[in-house]
Amino acid sequence: MNAADITTSALPLTSSDLSMFHLFWQAHWLVKTVMTGLMVCSVWVWAIAIDKTLLFRRIRKSGQGFEQAFWSGQSLEELYASLAAKPGHSSGALFVAAMREWKRSFEGHARSFAGLQMRIEKVMNVAIAREVEHMERWLLVLATVGSAGPFIGLFGTIWGIMTSFQSIAASKNTSLAVVAPGIAEALFATAIGLIAAIPATIFYNKFITEVNRQAQHLEGFADEFTAILSRQIDERG
Amino acid sequence: MRRPLIISAIAHAVVLTWGLVAFAARPNDATPTEPLPVEFVSATEFSKLTAGVKNAPKAIDNAKPLADKIGDPKPVKELAPKVADKPEIKTTSTPAASKPEKVEKPKDKPKPDQIAEALKKDQTKKPPKKPPVFKPDQIARELKKDEPKKQPPKYDANQIAALLDHREPQRQFAAAATLNDTASLGAPGGNAGRLSQSELDALRARLSQCWSPPAGIDANSKLYVTLHVSFKADASLAQEPEVIEDTASTSAVGPALAESAKRALMSCQPFTMLRPEHYDLWKDIEIKFNNELLGG
C-alpha cells in the first residue's frame, strides 16, 4: 500500500461514511478476509449451538421416557422389542446394545456364560463411548473459535492500526479524519472477533458440562444394568 | 446439522441488516468551535500595556477611535441603504420664527367694543324690549383681552443644529489591523509580577548616565561585571554592592571595571524610578555592567 493509496482511502472518508458496510468495504483485503472468516465462524458457532441444544433436549427427553419404562417393571424383552428399531441417543441405546449381546449369546445355543458379563460390559462401554462422541462432535469448533477468535480479531486490529499510522505518515497530519478510518477498521475487526468468540466460549462451557453429566448418567445406568444382568447370569448358571 | 446452519445464517443476516440500518453514522451536527485568536505580546508591548506613563498626552486631546485604520480600509458592506440621501428638510429660521409671532400679535382692534356699543345703543333705545343676550364668544373675547401677553419661547435653529449628531447613523465600528498604541495611564490591574520593562529601562538609562567605565571598555569588548545590589525601601543602597561574577581574571581591566560599576551605583542613589510598590521585586537584584549598558 503506497502513500497515495492511503491518502485516497483515508482522506475522503468523512464521518457520514462510517457505516458498517463502509467500514467493511474500505478495509484492507486482509482485514476483509479476517472479518469474513470471523463472520463464518459466528454463523457456524450458532448453528452448532442450536444443533446441540436440540440434541441435548432430545436426549434428556428420551432418556427420561426410557428409564421410566425400564423401572416400571415391564418385561425387558418387550422393552427391547419396542426399542430395537429406534434406540435413540441415551441410556436406551446402552440398553439395546447390551440386550443384543445378551440375546446373541443365548440364541446361538452356545450357552457361553463364561465371558458374557465381560462382553456385555465391553459392549456397553463401546456404546457409552459412541454416545459421548456423538454428543461431543463439533464442540471442538466452539472451543477453537472461543479461544482463537479474539486473536484473529486482534490481527485485524493491528492491521487497521498500521493503516492509521501509514495514513499519518503519508499525510503528515494527525487529525482525526486521517486516523479515524484505520482505527474504526481496527475496532470493527476486534468487535467481530469478540462477537464470534464470546458465544462460542459460553456455549462450549455449557455443552461440555452437559456432555459430562450425560456421560456420568450413562455410566451409572450401565453399572446398574450390568448388575441386573450379572444377577441373571448367576441365577441361570 | 443443515437446519441449524440455515437458521443461524438467517439470524446473522437479520442482525447484520439491522446493524447496517441502526449503526449508520449520523451526520456530525456539532458546531465547530470558533478558533480563539492568540497573539504573542513582546516584552516591549507588555511593558507598554502595563506601565503607565505619567506625562502621556491626554487621551481626549488627540482622541483616536478605538482602532485606527492604517493602510487600506476594508470595504464594509452596507447593511441597510442609507436614508441620508433623502432631501433634507431645511429649517430656515425665518418662516418658523416669524409665524408664531404673527399669530400672537394682537393687531386687530377688539370687535366686542363695537358690539357692546351697539348693545348699549340698543339698551338705551329699547331697554325693556331686549334683555341682554348671553353670548359665549363675547365672554371668551373679554377673557382673552385680559390675559397678559405671552412671550413666545426663543427659537434658534442654529442652537438645535449644534445639538444634532452629525455622524451617519449607519456608521460602523470596525477593528483595524493595528491597535491605538497611545500610551495609557496604566491599566487598573496592570501590575505585572515583575519589574516592568519601563522601570528596568529607566534604571538602565540612569546607570549608563552615571557610569564612567574605565578605559579599555568599548563597544566591542566582552568584559562585564555582575553586581548583587541590595536596596533599602527608599531606593538607596542598603550595602556596598557585591561582585558576583566578573571577567577580572581574563583582563587587567576587570577590577577597575568592578570598581567603576560600584561607584556608579553609589553616586546615583537613590534610584527613584524604582517604584516602592514593587519593592519586593527590586530589593535584591543583580545588575550586569557591560558594553550594552554603555551603549544605552
mmCIF file of C-alpha atoms in Angstrom, chain B residues 1-229:
data_model
loop_
_atom_site.group_PDB
_atom_site.id
_atom_site.type_symbol
_atom_site.label_atom_id
_atom_site.label_comp_id
_atom_site.label_asym_id
_atom_site.label_seq_id
_atom_site.Cartn_x
_atom_site.Cartn_y
_atom_site.Cartn_z
ATOM 1 C CA MET B 1 -26.994 -30.140 11.115
ATOM 2 C CA ARG B 2 -28.221 -28.423 7.978
ATOM 3 C CA ARG B 3 -31.302 -26.911 9.518
ATOM 4 C CA PRO B 4 -29.467 -25.268 12.443
ATOM 5 C CA LEU B 5 -26.942 -23.901 9.975
ATOM 6 C CA ILE B 6 -29.671 -22.327 7.887
ATOM 7 C CA ILE B 7 -31.325 -20.896 10.985
ATOM 8 C CA SER B 8 -28.029 -19.461 12.168
ATOM 9 C CA ALA B 9 -27.225 -17.945 8.788
ATOM 10 C CA ILE B 10 -30.638 -16.323 8.560
ATOM 11 C CA ALA B 11 -30.330 -14.944 12.085
ATOM 12 C CA HIS B 12 -26.931 -13.479 11.278
ATOM 13 C CA ALA B 13 -28.240 -11.918 8.097
ATOM 14 C CA VAL B 14 -31.084 -10.327 10.030
ATOM 15 C CA VAL B 15 -28.753 -8.966 12.707
ATOM 16 C CA LEU B 16 -26.366 -7.607 10.075
ATOM 17 C CA THR B 17 -29.150 -5.887 8.202
ATOM 18 C CA TRP B 18 -30.384 -4.363 11.400
ATOM 19 C CA GLY B 19 -26.845 -3.247 12.194
ATOM 20 C CA LEU B 20 -26.485 -1.615 8.792
ATOM 21 C CA VAL B 21 -29.574 0.438 9.459
ATOM 22 C CA ALA B 22 -29.113 1.142 13.139
ATOM 23 C CA PHE B 23 -25.402 1.889 13.195
ATOM 24 C CA ALA B 24 -25.281 4.148 10.181
ATOM 25 C CA ALA B 25 -23.242 7.109 11.251
ATOM 26 C CA ARG B 26 -25.224 10.228 11.795
ATOM 27 C CA PRO B 27 -24.022 13.485 10.299
ATOM 28 C CA ASN B 28 -21.804 15.438 12.578
ATOM 29 C CA ASP B 29 -24.055 18.136 13.922
ATOM 30 C CA ALA B 30 -21.612 19.608 16.383
ATOM 31 C CA THR B 31 -20.920 23.205 15.528
ATOM 32 C CA PRO B 32 -17.232 23.748 15.083
ATOM 33 C CA THR B 33 -15.776 25.818 17.862
ATOM 34 C CA GLU B 34 -14.612 29.230 16.886
ATOM 35 C CA PRO B 35 -10.856 29.439 16.992
ATOM 36 C CA LEU B 36 -9.645 31.782 19.662
ATOM 37 C CA PRO B 37 -7.014 34.080 18.241
ATOM 38 C CA VAL B 38 -3.962 34.172 20.424
ATOM 39 C CA GLU B 39 -1.251 36.713 19.927
ATOM 40 C CA PHE B 40 2.166 36.798 21.404
ATOM 41 C CA VAL B 41 2.973 40.014 23.143
ATOM 42 C CA SER B 42 6.573 41.003 23.143
ATOM 43 C CA ALA B 43 8.212 42.345 26.258
ATOM 44 C CA THR B 44 8.147 45.878 24.968
ATOM 45 C CA GLU B 45 4.466 45.681 24.133
ATOM 46 C CA PHE B 46 3.794 44.147 27.516
ATOM 47 C CA SER B 47 5.526 46.913 29.358
ATOM 48 C CA LYS B 48 3.630 49.446 27.276
ATOM 49 C CA LEU B 49 0.421 47.724 28.244
ATOM 50 C CA THR B 50 1.026 47.546 31.942
ATOM 51 C CA ALA B 51 3.219 50.509 32.676
ATOM 52 C CA GLY B 52 1.614 53.837 32.920
ATOM 53 C CA VAL B 53 3.379 56.886 31.559
ATOM 54 C CA LYS B 54 2.881 59.937 33.694
ATOM 55 C CA ASN B 55 3.430 62.502 31.021
ATOM 56 C CA ALA B 56 1.391 60.743 28.418
ATOM 57 C CA PRO B 57 -0.733 63.058 26.326
ATOM 58 C CA LYS B 58 -4.276 63.135 27.466
ATOM 59 C CA ALA B 59 -6.437 60.770 25.574
ATOM 60 C CA ILE B 60 -9.005 63.440 24.804
ATOM 61 C CA ASP B 61 -6.518 65.823 23.241
ATOM 62 C CA ASN B 62 -5.611 63.515 20.444
ATOM 63 C CA ALA B 63 -8.672 61.398 20.655
ATOM 64 C CA LYS B 64 -8.439 58.471 18.388
ATOM 65 C CA PRO B 65 -11.134 55.946 17.736
ATOM 66 C CA LEU B 66 -10.949 52.532 19.288
ATOM 67 C CA ALA B 67 -8.826 51.404 16.437
ATOM 68 C CA ASP B 68 -7.127 53.398 13.781
ATOM 69 C CA LYS B 69 -7.169 52.177 10.314
ATOM 70 C CA ILE B 70 -3.775 52.080 8.801
ATOM 71 C CA GLY B 71 -3.451 51.140 5.207
ATOM 72 C CA ASP B 72 -6.299 50.108 3.034
ATOM 73 C CA PRO B 73 -9.586 50.173 4.813
ATOM 74 C CA LYS B 74 -11.553 47.002 4.467
ATOM 75 C CA PRO B 75 -14.723 47.534 2.492
ATOM 76 C CA VAL B 76 -17.588 47.424 4.902
ATOM 77 C CA LYS B 77 -20.739 46.077 3.439
ATOM 78 C CA GLU B 78 -23.627 48.398 3.857
ATOM 79 C CA LEU B 79 -26.229 46.574 5.835
ATOM 80 C CA ALA B 80 -29.047 48.951 5.082
ATOM 81 C CA PRO B 81 -29.382 51.543 2.361
ATOM 82 C CA LYS B 82 -28.617 54.982 3.549
ATOM 83 C CA VAL B 83 -31.523 57.108 4.424
ATOM 84 C CA ALA B 84 -29.301 60.126 4.396
ATOM 85 C CA ASP B 85 -29.739 60.538 0.643
ATOM 86 C CA LYS B 86 -33.206 61.885 1.167
ATOM 87 C CA PRO B 87 -33.614 65.605 0.634
ATOM 88 C CA GLU B 88 -33.016 67.227 3.907
ATOM 89 C CA ILE B 89 -35.828 69.193 5.421
ATOM 90 C CA LYS B 90 -34.398 72.634 5.740
ATOM 91 C CA THR B 91 -35.448 74.506 8.752
ATOM 92 C CA THR B 92 -34.618 78.057 7.960
ATOM 93 C CA SER B 93 -35.159 80.419 10.768
ATOM 94 C CA THR B 94 -37.397 82.994 9.096
ATOM 95 C CA PRO B 95 -40.679 81.208 8.476
ATOM 96 C CA ALA B 96 -40.599 79.154 11.616
ATOM 97 C CA ALA B 97 -39.711 82.046 13.825
ATOM 98 C CA SER B 98 -41.981 84.656 12.314
ATOM 99 C CA LYS B 99 -45.131 82.661 12.092
ATOM 100 C CA PRO B 100 -45.884 82.321 15.750
ATOM 101 C CA GLU B 101 -45.171 85.992 16.254
ATOM 102 C CA LYS B 102 -47.659 86.899 13.613
ATOM 103 C CA VAL B 103 -50.272 84.809 15.237
ATOM 104 C CA GLU B 104 -49.613 86.184 18.628
ATOM 105 C CA LYS B 105 -49.642 89.824 17.651
ATOM 106 C CA PRO B 106 -52.982 91.205 18.603
ATOM 107 C CA LYS B 107 -53.241 93.665 15.710
ATOM 108 C CA ASP B 108 -56.938 93.849 15.301
ATOM 109 C CA LYS B 109 -58.941 96.132 17.394
ATOM 110 C CA PRO B 110 -61.293 94.181 19.521
ATOM 111 C CA LYS B 111 -64.678 93.992 17.933
ATOM 112 C CA PRO B 112 -66.530 93.377 21.157
ATOM 113 C CA ASP B 113 -66.357 97.028 21.856
ATOM 114 C CA GLN B 114 -68.371 97.813 18.792
ATOM 115 C CA ILE B 115 -70.867 95.215 19.679
ATOM 116 C CA ALA B 116 -71.010 96.480 23.203
ATOM 117 C CA GLU B 117 -71.569 99.966 21.985
ATOM 118 C CA ALA B 118 -74.245 98.731 19.682
ATOM 119 C CA LEU B 119 -75.734 96.925 22.577
ATOM 120 C CA LYS B 120 -75.521 99.992 24.646
ATOM 121 C CA LYS B 121 -77.256 101.842 21.928
ATOM 122 C CA ASP B 122 -79.876 99.217 21.829
ATOM 123 C CA GLN B 123 -80.201 99.251 25.537
ATOM 124 C CA THR B 124 -80.619 102.994 25.624
ATOM 125 C CA LYS B 125 -83.114 102.870 22.850
ATOM 126 C CA LYS B 126 -85.210 99.988 23.944
ATOM 127 C CA PRO B 127 -84.342 98.842 27.398
ATOM 128 C CA PRO B 128 -87.475 96.837 28.160
ATOM 129 C CA LYS B 129 -87.731 95.155 24.821
ATOM 130 C CA LYS B 130 -84.474 93.188 24.574
ATOM 131 C CA PRO B 131 -82.910 91.601 27.625
ATOM 132 C CA PRO B 132 -79.171 91.158 27.381
ATOM 133 C CA VAL B 133 -78.437 88.019 25.419
ATOM 134 C CA PHE B 134 -75.776 85.661 26.681
ATOM 135 C CA LYS B 135 -73.040 85.257 24.110
ATOM 136 C CA PRO B 136 -70.233 82.879 24.920
ATOM 137 C CA ASP B 137 -67.989 84.254 22.178
ATOM 138 C CA GLN B 138 -68.140 87.607 23.675
ATOM 139 C CA ILE B 139 -67.082 86.385 27.091
ATOM 140 C CA ALA B 140 -64.232 84.450 25.605
ATOM 141 C CA ARG B 141 -63.012 87.534 23.868
ATOM 142 C CA GLU B 142 -63.276 89.501 27.018
ATOM 143 C CA LEU B 143 -61.218 86.958 28.837
ATOM 144 C CA LYS B 144 -58.609 86.909 26.118
ATOM 145 C CA LYS B 145 -58.184 90.575 26.298
ATOM 146 C CA ASP B 146 -57.424 90.415 29.986
ATOM 147 C CA GLU B 147 -54.674 87.786 29.562
ATOM 148 C CA PRO B 148 -51.126 89.089 29.813
ATOM 149 C CA LYS B 149 -49.164 88.898 26.633
ATOM 150 C CA LYS B 150 -47.149 85.661 26.493
ATOM 151 C CA GLN B 151 -43.558 85.807 25.404
ATOM 152 C CA PRO B 152 -43.029 83.047 22.834
ATOM 153 C CA PRO B 153 -40.061 80.712 23.577
ATOM 154 C CA LYS B 154 -36.979 81.796 21.816
ATOM 155 C CA TYR B 155 -36.445 79.513 18.903
ATOM 156 C CA ASP B 156 -32.999 79.432 17.403
ATOM 157 C CA ALA B 157 -32.409 76.934 14.639
ATOM 158 C CA ASN B 158 -28.635 77.269 14.909
ATOM 159 C CA GLN B 159 -28.630 76.107 18.503
ATOM 160 C CA ILE B 160 -30.586 72.990 17.636
ATOM 161 C CA ALA B 161 -28.259 72.217 14.801
ATOM 162 C CA ALA B 162 -25.411 72.237 17.275
ATOM 163 C CA LEU B 163 -27.123 69.604 19.370
ATOM 164 C CA LEU B 164 -27.590 67.244 16.491
ATOM 165 C CA ASP B 165 -25.299 64.282 15.976
ATOM 166 C CA HIS B 166 -23.731 64.829 12.620
ATOM 167 C CA ARG B 167 -22.335 61.338 12.280
ATOM 168 C CA GLU B 168 -24.011 58.974 9.969
ATOM 169 C CA PRO B 169 -26.491 56.734 11.716
ATOM 170 C CA GLN B 170 -25.293 53.821 9.601
ATOM 171 C CA ARG B 171 -21.708 54.181 10.727
ATOM 172 C CA GLN B 172 -19.977 51.031 11.872
ATOM 173 C CA PHE B 173 -17.153 50.373 14.198
ATOM 174 C CA ALA B 174 -14.527 48.311 12.553
ATOM 175 C CA ALA B 175 -11.486 46.735 14.039
ATOM 176 C CA ALA B 176 -8.354 47.637 12.194
ATOM 177 C CA ALA B 177 -5.052 45.962 11.790
ATOM 178 C CA THR B 178 -3.303 47.926 14.489
ATOM 179 C CA LEU B 179 -4.364 48.980 17.900
ATOM 180 C CA ASN B 180 -4.212 52.512 19.052
ATOM 181 C CA ASP B 181 -0.924 52.478 20.840
ATOM 182 C CA THR B 182 -1.203 55.778 22.589
ATOM 183 C CA ALA B 183 0.315 55.222 25.993
ATOM 184 C CA SER B 184 -2.362 54.953 28.573
ATOM 185 C CA LEU B 185 -2.040 55.839 32.198
ATOM 186 C CA GLY B 186 -1.790 52.177 33.048
ATOM 187 C CA ALA B 187 -4.392 49.542 33.414
ATOM 188 C CA PRO B 188 -6.128 49.448 36.798
ATOM 189 C CA GLY B 189 -4.929 45.913 37.357
ATOM 190 C CA GLY B 190 -1.794 46.291 35.325
ATOM 191 C CA ASN B 191 0.616 45.138 37.954
ATOM 192 C CA ALA B 192 2.855 42.609 36.389
ATOM 193 C CA GLY B 193 4.609 40.189 38.658
ATOM 194 C CA ARG B 194 7.995 41.523 37.702
ATOM 195 C CA LEU B 195 9.644 44.801 37.162
ATOM 196 C CA SER B 196 8.060 46.376 34.180
ATOM 197 C CA GLN B 197 10.268 46.974 31.244
ATOM 198 C CA SER B 198 9.936 50.703 31.678
ATOM 199 C CA GLU B 199 11.342 50.581 35.191
ATOM 200 C CA LEU B 200 14.251 48.438 34.083
ATOM 201 C CA ASP B 201 14.801 50.692 31.117
ATOM 202 C CA ALA B 202 14.822 53.738 33.340
ATOM 203 C CA LEU B 203 17.254 52.133 35.768
ATOM 204 C CA ARG B 204 19.495 51.127 32.930
ATOM 205 C CA ALA B 205 19.401 54.583 31.425
ATOM 206 C CA ARG B 206 20.246 56.182 34.775
ATOM 207 C CA LEU B 207 23.142 53.831 35.341
ATOM 208 C CA SER B 208 24.533 54.378 31.898
ATOM 209 C CA GLN B 209 24.486 58.087 32.613
ATOM 210 C CA CYS B 210 26.274 57.707 35.919
ATOM 211 C CA TRP B 211 28.752 55.099 34.825
ATOM 212 C CA SER B 212 32.096 56.203 33.594
ATOM 213 C CA PRO B 213 33.727 52.998 32.511
ATOM 214 C CA PRO B 214 37.449 52.616 32.695
ATOM 215 C CA ALA B 215 39.487 52.954 29.577
ATOM 216 C CA GLY B 216 39.501 49.734 27.632
ATOM 217 C CA ILE B 217 35.787 49.181 27.725
ATOM 218 C CA ASP B 218 34.404 49.903 24.336
ATOM 219 C CA ALA B 219 31.532 48.672 22.242
ATOM 220 C CA ASN B 220 33.408 45.576 21.179
ATOM 221 C CA SER B 221 34.845 44.384 24.457
ATOM 222 C CA LYS B 222 33.382 41.360 26.079
ATOM 223 C CA LEU B 223 34.237 42.394 29.593
ATOM 224 C CA TYR B 224 31.469 42.562 32.115
ATOM 225 C CA VAL B 225 30.824 42.551 35.829
ATOM 226 C CA THR B 226 27.702 41.398 37.572
ATOM 227 C CA LEU B 227 26.903 43.027 40.875
ATOM 228 C CA HIS B 228 24.480 41.978 43.518
ATOM 229 C CA VAL B 229 22.766 45.098 44.760
#
